[in-house]
Amino acid sequence: MAEWRIAAKRADFNRIADLYGITPVTARIIRNRDMITDEDIDMYLNGTTEDLHDPTLMTDMVKACSLIQQYISEEKKFRIIGDYDVDGICATYILIQGLRMCGADVDYAIPHRIHDGYGINEALIDSAFADGREVLVTCDNGISASDQIRHALDLGMHVIVTDHHEVPFDEDEESGERLELLPPAEAVVDPHREDDGYPFKGICGAVVAWKLIGILLPMCGVPEPESRRLTDELMVEASLATVCDVMELKDENRIIVREGLRRISQTSNIGIRALIDATGLGEKKITAYNYGFILGPSLNASGRLDSATVSLELLMCKDRNEAGRMANELRRLNDERKAMTENGINRAVADIESSSLENDKVLVIYLPGIHESVAGLIAGKLRERYERPAIVLTDGEEGIKGSGRSIEAYNMYEALSEHKELFARFGGHKMAAGLTLIGDVVDELRAGLNDSCMLTDKDLTTVTLIDTELPFSYVTYDFVNELERLEPFGNGNPRPVFALRALTVNRVEKGRSERAPLQIHVTDPGGRRYTLKLFDREGMFLESADAFYGRGTAGDLCDGSAHGVIIDVIYYPGINDYRGNRSLEFTVNDYRFKR
């Protein structure tokens, strides 16, 4: 069970409120997001594209653009090698659009998740060489592909790497000093390089590509109006990738996503418009949630179950009918992916709860037969359910392979680096990783990770940080509208969390359908009555009431005869605008019973 804790960060909230024309509660929320100085707060509330960081601060950025310009002028043929997730797809699209506007002869290759695995490989290089492609540009991959890039150089090809993943390293056994292992490309653009001066490291591969195009276009002589139009349009793809790659919505990411969301409703990209319509978002204001849980998974589905080329072709499609067909196919694939994921989760839970795996601090689960593309999704769900790092493995073409998802207290990339002798290949970062084992060493990996694991029980307890206790009576339409200034919400900028204690539950109404919320009628400590919404598809609220107060409580709650049922809630306020009737609503995100 999560521990509830009220954030205790201090500031002069009244001064901040007066300065920015907001309520003290909103000022408190902003401070809780680690905005300390007036400059931080102003950037958070009012940042624009003028506040984005200078791309030339990235090591090798100017060098990469100069090389690309040179090779375009020499009429060399380019191939972009991307990745099969949303970030890789969007990064590939951004580079193609930018290089073509600069006059380049450019095509692309997206690795097949199952046949190729992650990133650039020798087969993709040999294919490009056979096709007469002379310059390879990677995006969202390449930083850990030293051997593969050396192979391309041996063939006489030119290679430029753009990536955003952690740089591989060797550690000196005596001194403990880490030595970066940069690939031998002609230019390596990655904000995680030790010698990189870019002030914000948390950008995705598509943003690295977008930044590169912003420098390349004027360097190649593209007129400013055309250059501006394209970079503005490509901000939509950069923002989509930022959310879908779960980058923190801080610093310039916040500006990129906010501006991308603002522009997407007017996007000229026929494929994105078709996907918005196919997923039922055509009449709605697109949010970061829609990016991460509707549009993104649909684009990801082709790379998981088929070829990510389908999603890239959708972004490049110029025919409305064809775009509609492809978008509907992606929606179908995503529905199939959901069913496969649910099946895998059920198998994993059964394995864990019927064995000693339940006692492990790092879950390593082998699920032969599942589609390898959903291993990471299953790992993410296991991490949420058991509040600990999880790695899910299955059988791939190259052997046992899988994905891991971590918690804040556990650097998964570093933990796996301690056991690199077990891997044919691996990569990732603090919170996630992908890996392929050398032979059947699942038990060795499980034992090794758990033996070296230093996680404490406190580390394994999820903490829900509450921004403030807030009576329902404080909430007004203006306040709800003010909270929208804090969007986009997501990783690194969570939706505000409000709490209220000691609510008396008078009655509970079940929804008319599975998807309808539970209606909880309560009285607050001041005697005011409210109705709360709880999306409780598994029926846990009434079961928990019976378990806490005794059998029969659920029935009493449903018929309104219960007495002494008290709850604390975590909630978020909103505005319900149904058929022209506006009302405030309160959605419960968590609750606990008390005596």
Coordinates of C-alpha atoms in Angstrom, one line a residue:
M1 CA 0.0 0.0 0.0
A2 CA 1.3 3.4 -0.9
E3 CA 2.4 5.8 1.8
W4 CA 0.7 9.2 1.7
R5 CA 3.0 12.1 2.4
I6 CA 2.2 15.8 2.1
A7 CA 5.0 17.8 0.3
A8 CA 6.5 20.2 2.8
K9 CA 8.4 22.5 0.5
R10 CA 8.4 26.1 1.7
A11 CA 8.2 29.5 -0.1
D12 CA 6.3 32.8 0.2
F13 CA 3.2 31.4 -1.6
N14 CA 1.3 34.7 -1.2
R15 CA 4.1 36.7 -2.9
I16 CA 4.3 34.2 -5.7
A17 CA 0.5 34.3 -6.1
D18 CA 0.5 38.1 -6.3
L19 CA 3.4 38.2 -8.7
Y20 CA 1.9 35.8 -11.2
G21 CA -1.8 36.3 -10.7
I22 CA -2.5 32.8 -9.3
T23 CA -3.9 31.4 -6.1
P24 CA -1.6 30.5 -3.2
V25 CA -2.6 26.9 -3.7
T26 CA -1.3 26.9 -7.3
A27 CA 1.8 28.7 -6.1
R28 CA 2.4 25.8 -3.7
I29 CA 2.0 23.2 -6.4
I30 CA 4.5 25.0 -8.6
R31 CA 7.0 25.1 -5.7
N32 CA 6.4 21.4 -5.2
R33 CA 7.6 20.9 -8.8
D34 CA 11.0 22.3 -7.7
M35 CA 10.5 25.7 -9.2
I36 CA 12.4 27.8 -6.8
T37 CA 13.5 31.2 -8.3
D38 CA 11.2 33.7 -10.0
E39 CA 13.0 32.8 -13.3
D40 CA 12.1 29.1 -12.8
I41 CA 8.5 30.0 -12.1
D42 CA 8.2 32.4 -15.0
M43 CA 9.7 29.8 -17.4
Y44 CA 7.3 27.1 -16.0
L45 CA 4.2 29.3 -16.5
N46 CA 5.2 31.4 -19.5
G47 CA 8.1 29.8 -21.3
T48 CA 8.0 30.1 -25.1
T49 CA 10.1 28.7 -28.0
E50 CA 12.4 31.7 -27.5
D51 CA 13.5 30.0 -24.2
L52 CA 14.6 26.8 -25.8
H53 CA 18.3 26.0 -25.5
D54 CA 20.8 26.6 -28.2
P55 CA 21.4 23.3 -30.2
T56 CA 25.0 24.3 -30.9
L57 CA 25.8 23.7 -27.2
M58 CA 25.6 20.0 -28.0
T59 CA 29.0 18.5 -28.7
D60 CA 29.4 17.6 -32.4
M61 CA 26.1 19.3 -33.4
V62 CA 27.7 21.8 -35.7
K63 CA 30.2 19.2 -36.9
A64 CA 27.4 16.8 -37.8
C65 CA 25.4 19.5 -39.7
S66 CA 28.6 20.6 -41.5
L67 CA 29.3 17.1 -42.6
I68 CA 25.7 16.6 -43.8
Q69 CA 25.8 19.8 -45.7
Q70 CA 29.1 18.7 -47.3
Y71 CA 27.8 15.3 -48.3
I72 CA 24.6 16.8 -49.7
S73 CA 26.7 19.2 -51.9
E74 CA 28.8 16.2 -53.0
E75 CA 25.5 14.5 -54.0
K76 CA 26.1 11.5 -51.7
K77 CA 23.2 9.3 -50.9
F78 CA 21.9 9.1 -47.3
R79 CA 20.1 6.5 -45.3
I80 CA 18.5 7.2 -42.0
I81 CA 18.5 4.3 -39.5
G82 CA 16.0 4.8 -36.8
D83 CA 14.2 2.7 -34.2
Y84 CA 10.9 0.9 -34.0
D85 CA 9.3 2.9 -31.1
V86 CA 7.5 6.2 -31.3
D87 CA 10.7 8.2 -30.6
G88 CA 12.6 6.4 -33.3
I89 CA 9.8 6.7 -35.8
C90 CA 9.3 10.4 -35.2
A91 CA 13.1 11.1 -35.2
T92 CA 13.4 9.3 -38.6
Y93 CA 10.5 11.3 -40.0
I94 CA 12.0 14.6 -38.7
L95 CA 15.4 13.8 -40.3
I96 CA 13.9 12.7 -43.6
Q97 CA 11.7 15.9 -43.9
G98 CA 14.7 18.1 -43.0
L99 CA 17.2 16.5 -45.2
R100 CA 14.9 16.5 -48.2
M101 CA 14.2 20.2 -47.8
C102 CA 18.0 20.6 -47.9
G103 CA 18.1 18.7 -51.2
A104 CA 19.4 15.4 -50.0
D105 CA 18.8 12.1 -51.6
V106 CA 17.7 10.3 -48.5
D107 CA 15.7 7.1 -47.6
Y108 CA 15.4 5.2 -44.4
A109 CA 15.5 1.8 -42.7
I110 CA 13.7 0.9 -39.4
P111 CA 15.0 -2.2 -37.7
H112 CA 12.5 -5.0 -37.3
R113 CA 12.0 -5.6 -33.6
I114 CA 12.2 -9.4 -33.9
H115 CA 14.4 -10.0 -37.0
D116 CA 16.9 -7.1 -36.4
G117 CA 16.6 -6.2 -32.7
Y118 CA 17.4 -2.7 -31.5
G119 CA 19.4 -0.2 -33.5
I120 CA 21.9 -0.3 -36.3
N121 CA 23.3 -3.7 -37.2
E122 CA 25.6 -5.2 -39.8
A123 CA 22.7 -6.5 -41.9
L124 CA 21.2 -3.0 -42.1
I125 CA 24.6 -1.6 -43.0
D126 CA 25.3 -4.2 -45.7
S127 CA 21.9 -3.6 -47.2
A128 CA 22.5 0.2 -47.3
F129 CA 25.9 -0.4 -48.9
A130 CA 24.4 -2.8 -51.5
D131 CA 21.8 -0.1 -52.3
G132 CA 24.5 2.5 -53.0
R133 CA 23.9 4.5 -49.8
E134 CA 27.1 6.3 -48.8
V135 CA 26.1 8.2 -45.6
L136 CA 24.3 6.6 -42.6
V137 CA 22.7 8.8 -40.0
T138 CA 21.3 7.1 -36.9
C139 CA 18.6 8.5 -34.7
D140 CA 17.4 7.3 -31.3
N141 CA 20.2 4.7 -31.5
G142 CA 23.9 4.2 -32.4
I143 CA 25.6 5.3 -29.2
S144 CA 26.3 1.7 -28.1
A145 CA 27.0 0.4 -31.7
S146 CA 30.8 0.7 -31.9
D147 CA 31.4 -2.6 -33.6
Q148 CA 28.6 -2.1 -36.1
I149 CA 29.7 1.4 -37.0
R150 CA 33.3 0.2 -37.4
H151 CA 32.0 -2.3 -39.9
A152 CA 30.4 0.5 -41.9
L153 CA 33.6 2.5 -41.8
D154 CA 35.5 -0.5 -43.1
L155 CA 33.1 -0.5 -46.1
G156 CA 34.1 3.1 -46.8
M157 CA 30.8 4.5 -45.6
H158 CA 30.3 7.8 -43.6
V159 CA 28.4 7.5 -40.3
I160 CA 26.9 10.2 -38.1
V161 CA 25.3 9.2 -34.8
T162 CA 22.4 11.1 -33.2
D163 CA 21.1 9.5 -30.0
H164 CA 19.9 10.4 -26.5
H165 CA 20.7 7.2 -24.6
E166 CA 23.4 6.7 -21.9
V167 CA 26.9 6.3 -23.3
P168 CA 28.4 2.9 -22.6
F169 CA 31.4 2.8 -20.3
D170 CA 34.1 0.6 -18.9
E171 CA 35.1 0.8 -15.3
D172 CA 38.7 0.6 -14.2
E173 CA 38.9 -2.1 -11.6
E174 CA 41.5 -0.4 -9.5
S175 CA 40.5 3.2 -9.6
G176 CA 36.8 2.8 -10.3
E177 CA 37.1 5.5 -12.9
R178 CA 34.6 5.2 -15.8
L179 CA 35.8 5.4 -19.3
E180 CA 33.3 6.4 -22.0
L181 CA 33.1 4.1 -25.0
L182 CA 32.0 6.4 -27.8
P183 CA 31.4 4.9 -31.2
P184 CA 33.9 5.7 -34.0
A185 CA 31.5 7.7 -36.1
E186 CA 32.5 11.0 -37.8
A187 CA 30.2 12.9 -35.4
V188 CA 28.4 11.7 -32.3
V189 CA 25.6 13.9 -31.1
D190 CA 24.3 12.8 -27.7
P191 CA 23.6 15.1 -24.7
H192 CA 24.8 12.4 -22.4
R193 CA 28.4 12.6 -23.5
E194 CA 30.7 13.6 -20.7
D195 CA 32.1 16.5 -22.8
D196 CA 28.7 17.8 -23.8
G197 CA 27.8 21.3 -22.8
Y198 CA 24.0 21.1 -23.4
P199 CA 22.3 22.4 -20.2
F200 CA 19.4 19.9 -20.3
K201 CA 20.1 16.2 -20.8
G202 CA 16.6 14.8 -20.6
I203 CA 15.6 15.2 -24.3
C204 CA 14.4 12.3 -26.5
G205 CA 15.9 11.1 -29.8
A206 CA 13.3 13.0 -31.9
V207 CA 14.2 16.3 -30.1
V208 CA 17.9 15.7 -30.8
A209 CA 16.9 15.2 -34.5
W210 CA 14.6 18.3 -34.4
K211 CA 17.4 20.4 -32.9
L212 CA 19.8 19.2 -35.6
I213 CA 17.3 20.1 -38.4
G214 CA 17.0 23.6 -36.9
I215 CA 20.7 24.2 -37.4
L216 CA 21.0 22.3 -40.7
L217 CA 18.2 24.1 -42.7
P218 CA 19.8 27.6 -42.5
M219 CA 23.2 26.1 -43.0
C220 CA 22.1 24.6 -46.3
G221 CA 20.6 27.9 -47.4
V222 CA 16.9 27.1 -46.9
P223 CA 15.1 30.5 -46.6
E224 CA 14.0 31.5 -43.1
P225 CA 10.2 31.4 -43.8
E226 CA 10.4 27.8 -45.1
S227 CA 12.8 26.7 -42.4
R228 CA 10.6 28.2 -39.7
R229 CA 7.5 26.6 -41.2
L230 CA 9.0 23.1 -41.2
T231 CA 10.6 23.3 -37.8
D232 CA 7.3 24.6 -36.3
E233 CA 5.4 21.7 -38.0
L234 CA 7.9 19.1 -36.9
M235 CA 7.5 20.2 -33.3
V236 CA 4.3 18.1 -33.3
E237 CA 6.3 14.9 -33.8
A238 CA 9.0 16.1 -31.4
S239 CA 6.4 16.6 -28.7
L240 CA 4.7 13.3 -29.4
A241 CA 8.0 11.5 -29.0
T242 CA 8.9 13.3 -25.8
V243 CA 5.7 12.1 -24.1
C244 CA 5.8 8.6 -25.5
D245 CA 9.5 8.1 -24.6
V246 CA 8.5 9.1 -21.0
M247 CA 10.9 12.0 -20.9
E248 CA 10.4 14.4 -17.9
L249 CA 8.2 17.3 -18.7
K250 CA 10.6 19.8 -17.3
D251 CA 12.7 22.6 -18.7
E252 CA 12.5 22.8 -22.5
N253 CA 10.5 19.5 -22.8
R254 CA 7.6 21.3 -21.2
I255 CA 7.7 24.0 -23.8
I256 CA 8.1 21.6 -26.7
V257 CA 5.2 19.5 -25.6
R258 CA 2.9 22.4 -24.8
E259 CA 3.7 24.0 -28.2
G260 CA 3.3 20.7 -30.0
L261 CA -0.1 20.1 -28.4
R262 CA -1.2 23.6 -29.4
R263 CA -0.1 23.0 -33.0
I264 CA -1.5 19.5 -33.5
S265 CA -5.1 20.6 -34.0
Q266 CA -3.9 22.5 -37.1
T267 CA -1.3 20.0 -38.3
S268 CA -1.0 19.5 -42.0
N269 CA 0.2 16.0 -41.5
I270 CA -2.5 13.8 -43.1
G271 CA -1.4 10.7 -41.3
I272 CA -1.6 12.2 -37.8
R273 CA -5.0 13.7 -38.6
A274 CA -6.2 10.2 -39.7
L275 CA -4.8 8.6 -36.5
I276 CA -6.6 11.2 -34.4
D277 CA -9.9 10.4 -36.2
A278 CA -9.4 6.6 -36.0
T279 CA -8.8 6.7 -32.3
G280 CA -11.9 8.8 -31.6
L281 CA -10.1 12.0 -30.7
G282 CA -11.3 14.1 -33.7
E283 CA -13.6 16.4 -31.7
K284 CA -11.4 16.6 -28.6
K285 CA -8.7 18.8 -27.4
I286 CA -5.5 16.7 -27.6
T287 CA -3.6 16.3 -24.3
A288 CA -0.4 14.8 -23.1
Y289 CA -2.5 11.9 -21.8
N290 CA -3.8 11.3 -25.4
Y291 CA -0.3 11.3 -26.6
G292 CA 0.9 8.7 -24.1
F293 CA -2.1 6.4 -23.9
I294 CA -3.9 6.6 -27.2
L295 CA -1.9 8.0 -30.1
G296 CA 1.5 6.8 -29.0
P297 CA 0.5 3.2 -28.3
S298 CA -1.3 3.1 -31.7
L299 CA 2.0 4.2 -33.5
N300 CA 4.0 1.7 -31.3
A301 CA 1.7 -1.2 -32.2
S302 CA 3.1 -1.7 -35.7
G303 CA 6.7 -1.9 -34.4
R304 CA 5.6 -4.3 -31.7
L305 CA 3.5 -6.8 -33.8
D306 CA 4.5 -6.1 -37.4
S307 CA 6.9 -3.5 -38.8
A308 CA 7.3 0.0 -37.6
T309 CA 7.6 1.0 -41.2
V310 CA 3.8 1.1 -41.3
S311 CA 3.7 3.9 -38.7
L312 CA 6.4 5.9 -40.5
E313 CA 4.6 5.5 -43.8
L314 CA 1.5 6.8 -42.1
L315 CA 3.4 10.0 -41.0
M316 CA 4.6 10.4 -44.6
C317 CA 1.3 9.6 -46.3
K318 CA -0.2 12.2 -48.7
D319 CA -3.4 10.4 -49.5
R320 CA -6.4 10.8 -47.1
N321 CA -8.0 7.5 -48.0
E322 CA -4.8 5.5 -47.7
A323 CA -4.0 7.3 -44.4
G324 CA -7.4 6.4 -43.0
R325 CA -6.8 2.7 -43.9
M326 CA -3.4 2.7 -42.3
A327 CA -4.6 4.4 -39.2
N328 CA -7.4 1.9 -38.7
E329 CA -5.0 -0.9 -39.1
L330 CA -2.8 0.6 -36.4
R331 CA -5.8 0.8 -34.1
R332 CA -6.6 -2.8 -34.7
L333 CA -3.0 -3.8 -34.0
N334 CA -3.1 -1.9 -30.8
D335 CA -6.2 -3.7 -29.7
E336 CA -4.4 -7.0 -30.4
R337 CA -1.4 -5.8 -28.4
K338 CA -3.6 -4.9 -25.4
A339 CA -5.0 -8.5 -25.3
M340 CA -1.5 -10.0 -25.5
T341 CA -0.3 -7.8 -22.7
E342 CA -3.1 -8.7 -20.4
N343 CA -2.5 -12.4 -21.0
G344 CA 1.2 -12.0 -20.2
I345 CA 0.4 -10.0 -17.0
N346 CA -1.9 -12.7 -15.8
R347 CA 0.7 -15.4 -16.4
A348 CA 3.4 -13.4 -14.7
V349 CA 1.3 -12.7 -11.6
A350 CA 0.4 -16.4 -11.4
D351 CA 4.1 -17.4 -11.5
I352 CA 5.2 -14.8 -9.0
E353 CA 2.5 -15.5 -6.4
S354 CA 2.9 -19.3 -6.6
S355 CA 6.7 -19.3 -6.0
S356 CA 9.6 -17.7 -4.1
L357 CA 9.8 -15.0 -6.8
E358 CA 7.4 -13.0 -4.5
N359 CA 10.3 -12.5 -2.1
D360 CA 12.7 -11.1 -4.7
K361 CA 13.5 -7.4 -4.6
V362 CA 14.2 -7.5 -8.3
L363 CA 11.7 -9.5 -10.3
V364 CA 13.2 -11.5 -13.2
I365 CA 10.4 -13.4 -14.9
Y366 CA 10.8 -15.8 -17.8
L367 CA 7.6 -16.2 -19.9
P368 CA 8.3 -18.4 -22.9
G369 CA 5.8 -18.0 -25.7
I370 CA 4.8 -14.4 -25.1
H371 CA 5.5 -11.9 -28.0
E372 CA 8.8 -10.3 -27.2
S373 CA 7.4 -6.9 -28.1
V374 CA 5.1 -6.8 -25.0
A375 CA 7.8 -7.8 -22.5
G376 CA 8.5 -4.2 -21.6
L377 CA 4.8 -3.4 -21.1
I378 CA 4.3 -6.4 -18.9
A379 CA 7.4 -5.4 -16.9
G380 CA 6.0 -2.0 -16.4
K381 CA 2.7 -3.4 -15.0
L382 CA 4.6 -5.7 -12.7
R383 CA 6.7 -2.8 -11.4
E384 CA 3.5 -0.9 -10.6
R385 CA 1.8 -3.9 -9.0
Y386 CA 4.7 -5.1 -6.8
E387 CA 6.5 -1.7 -6.4
R388 CA 9.9 -3.1 -7.4
P389 CA 12.1 -3.4 -10.5
A390 CA 10.9 -6.0 -13.0
I391 CA 12.6 -7.7 -16.0
V392 CA 10.4 -9.9 -18.3
L393 CA 12.2 -12.3 -20.6
T394 CA 11.0 -14.5 -23.4
D395 CA 12.3 -16.5 -26.4
G396 CA 13.5 -14.4 -29.2
E397 CA 15.2 -15.3 -32.5
E398 CA 18.6 -14.6 -31.0
G399 CA 17.9 -16.4 -27.7
I400 CA 16.3 -15.3 -24.5
K401 CA 15.6 -11.6 -24.6
G402 CA 13.5 -9.1 -22.8
S403 CA 12.9 -5.7 -21.2
G404 CA 13.1 -4.2 -17.8
R405 CA 11.4 -1.3 -16.0
S406 CA 12.7 0.2 -12.8
I407 CA 11.9 2.3 -9.8
E408 CA 13.5 5.6 -8.8
A409 CA 15.8 4.1 -6.2
Y410 CA 17.3 1.5 -8.6
N411 CA 19.5 2.3 -11.5
M412 CA 18.7 -0.6 -13.8
Y413 CA 21.4 0.2 -16.4
E414 CA 24.1 0.3 -13.8
A415 CA 22.8 -2.9 -12.1
L416 CA 22.8 -4.7 -15.4
S417 CA 26.3 -3.4 -16.2
E418 CA 27.6 -5.3 -13.2
H419 CA 26.6 -8.6 -14.9
K420 CA 27.5 -7.8 -18.6
E421 CA 29.1 -11.2 -19.0
L422 CA 25.6 -12.6 -19.1
F423 CA 24.5 -10.5 -22.1
A424 CA 24.9 -10.8 -25.8
R425 CA 23.8 -7.2 -25.8
F426 CA 22.0 -4.7 -23.6
G427 CA 21.3 -1.1 -23.3
G428 CA 19.0 1.5 -21.7
H429 CA 19.1 3.9 -18.9
K430 CA 18.3 4.3 -15.2
M431 CA 14.6 3.5 -15.5
A432 CA 14.4 1.0 -18.4
A433 CA 16.6 -1.5 -20.3
G434 CA 16.5 -4.0 -23.1
L435 CA 18.7 -7.2 -23.0
T436 CA 19.6 -10.4 -24.8
L437 CA 21.1 -13.2 -22.8
I438 CA 24.0 -15.5 -23.7
G439 CA 22.4 -18.9 -23.4
D440 CA 19.9 -19.9 -20.7
V441 CA 21.3 -17.9 -17.8
V442 CA 17.9 -16.6 -16.4
D443 CA 18.6 -18.1 -13.0
E444 CA 22.1 -16.6 -12.9
L445 CA 20.7 -13.2 -13.8
R446 CA 18.0 -13.4 -11.2
A447 CA 20.4 -14.5 -8.5
G448 CA 23.1 -12.0 -9.5
L449 CA 20.7 -9.0 -9.5
N450 CA 19.1 -9.9 -6.2
D451 CA 22.4 -10.8 -4.5
S452 CA 23.9 -7.4 -5.4
C453 CA 20.6 -5.5 -4.8
M454 CA 20.8 -2.9 -2.0
L455 CA 17.2 -1.8 -2.0
T456 CA 15.6 -1.4 1.4
D457 CA 12.0 -1.9 2.4
K458 CA 11.7 1.9 2.4
D459 CA 12.9 2.0 -1.3
L460 CA 10.2 -0.5 -2.2
T461 CA 7.4 1.5 -0.7
T462 CA 5.6 3.7 -3.2
V463 CA 5.1 7.2 -1.8
T464 CA 2.2 9.3 -3.0
L465 CA 3.2 13.0 -2.6
I466 CA 0.2 15.2 -1.8
D467 CA 0.5 18.8 -2.9
T468 CA -1.9 20.0 -0.2
E469 CA -5.0 19.2 1.7
L470 CA -7.8 21.0 0.0
P471 CA -11.4 21.3 1.1
F472 CA -13.9 20.7 -1.8
S473 CA -15.4 24.1 -0.9
Y474 CA -12.2 25.8 -2.1
V475 CA -12.7 24.5 -5.6
T476 CA -14.3 26.9 -8.1
Y477 CA -14.5 27.0 -11.9
D478 CA -11.8 29.6 -12.0
F479 CA -9.5 27.5 -9.8
V480 CA -10.0 24.4 -12.1
N481 CA -9.2 26.6 -15.1
E482 CA -6.2 28.0 -13.4
L483 CA -4.8 24.4 -12.9
E484 CA -4.8 24.1 -16.7
R485 CA -1.9 26.6 -16.8
L486 CA 0.2 23.9 -15.1
E487 CA -0.3 21.5 -18.1
P488 CA 1.1 19.4 -19.8
F489 CA 1.0 16.8 -17.1
G490 CA 3.2 13.7 -17.2
N491 CA 6.5 12.3 -16.0
G492 CA 8.3 15.0 -14.1
N493 CA 5.3 17.3 -13.9
P494 CA 2.5 15.2 -12.4
R495 CA -1.1 16.3 -12.2
P496 CA -1.7 18.1 -8.9
V497 CA -2.6 15.8 -6.0
F498 CA -5.1 17.0 -3.5
A499 CA -6.3 15.2 -0.3
L500 CA -9.2 15.5 2.1
R501 CA -9.6 13.6 5.4
A502 CA -12.5 12.3 7.4
L503 CA -15.3 12.2 4.9
T504 CA -18.4 10.3 6.0
V505 CA -19.7 8.0 3.3
N506 CA -23.5 8.1 3.2
R507 CA -24.3 6.0 0.1
V508 CA -22.6 4.4 -2.9
E509 CA -24.2 4.0 -6.3
K510 CA -22.8 1.5 -8.8
G511 CA -22.3 2.6 -12.4
R512 CA -24.8 1.4 -15.0
S513 CA -22.0 -0.1 -17.0
E514 CA -18.5 -1.5 -16.4
R515 CA -16.9 1.7 -17.6
A516 CA -19.1 4.0 -15.6
P517 CA -17.7 5.3 -12.3
L518 CA -18.9 4.5 -8.8
Q519 CA -20.8 7.5 -7.2
I520 CA -19.7 8.0 -3.6
H521 CA -22.0 10.4 -1.7
V522 CA -20.2 11.9 1.2
T523 CA -20.4 14.6 3.9
D524 CA -17.3 16.6 4.7
P525 CA -16.2 17.6 8.2
G526 CA -18.1 20.9 7.8
G527 CA -21.4 19.2 7.1
R528 CA -21.4 19.9 3.3
R529 CA -22.6 17.1 1.0
Y530 CA -20.7 16.1 -2.2
T531 CA -20.8 13.3 -4.7
L532 CA -17.4 11.9 -5.7
K533 CA -16.5 9.7 -8.8
L534 CA -14.4 6.6 -8.5
F535 CA -13.4 4.5 -11.5
D536 CA -13.4 1.2 -9.8
R537 CA -13.6 -1.5 -12.5
E538 CA -12.5 -4.3 -10.3
G539 CA -15.0 -3.5 -7.6
M540 CA -12.4 -3.1 -4.9
F541 CA -14.1 -0.2 -3.0
L542 CA -17.0 -2.3 -1.7
E543 CA -14.8 -5.3 -1.1
S544 CA -12.4 -3.2 0.9
A545 CA -15.3 -1.8 2.9
D546 CA -16.4 -5.3 3.8
A547 CA -12.9 -6.3 4.7
F548 CA -12.3 -3.2 6.9
Y549 CA -15.6 -2.8 8.7
G550 CA -17.1 -6.3 8.5
R551 CA -19.2 -8.3 6.1
G552 CA -22.4 -6.5 5.1
T553 CA -20.9 -3.0 5.0
A554 CA -21.0 -3.0 1.2
G555 CA -24.7 -3.8 1.2
D556 CA -25.4 -1.1 3.7
L557 CA -23.5 1.4 1.6
C558 CA -25.5 0.6 -1.4
D559 CA -28.8 1.0 0.3
G560 CA -27.8 4.1 2.3
S561 CA -28.0 2.5 5.7
A562 CA -24.3 2.4 6.6
H563 CA -23.1 4.3 9.7
G564 CA -19.5 5.2 10.7
V565 CA -17.9 4.6 7.3
I566 CA -15.1 7.2 7.1
I567 CA -12.6 7.7 4.3
D568 CA -9.7 9.9 3.4
V569 CA -9.3 10.6 -0.3
I570 CA -6.8 11.7 -2.9
Y571 CA -8.7 13.5 -5.6
Y572 CA -8.5 15.9 -8.6
P573 CA -11.2 18.4 -9.4
G574 CA -12.7 19.0 -12.9
I575 CA -15.6 20.5 -14.7
N576 CA -18.3 18.3 -16.1
D577 CA -19.9 19.9 -19.2
Y578 CA -22.7 17.5 -20.2
R579 CA -25.3 18.7 -22.7
G580 CA -24.7 22.3 -21.7
N581 CA -25.0 21.7 -18.0
R582 CA -21.8 22.6 -16.2
S583 CA -20.9 21.4 -12.7
L584 CA -17.8 20.8 -10.6
E585 CA -16.8 17.2 -10.2
F586 CA -14.3 15.4 -7.9
T587 CA -12.6 12.3 -9.1
V588 CA -11.1 10.0 -6.5
N589 CA -7.6 8.6 -7.4
D590 CA -7.0 6.8 -4.1
Y591 CA -8.7 6.3 -0.8
R592 CA -8.3 4.6 2.6
F593 CA -10.9 3.7 5.2
K594 CA -10.4 4.7 8.8
R595 CA -12.2 4.3 12.1

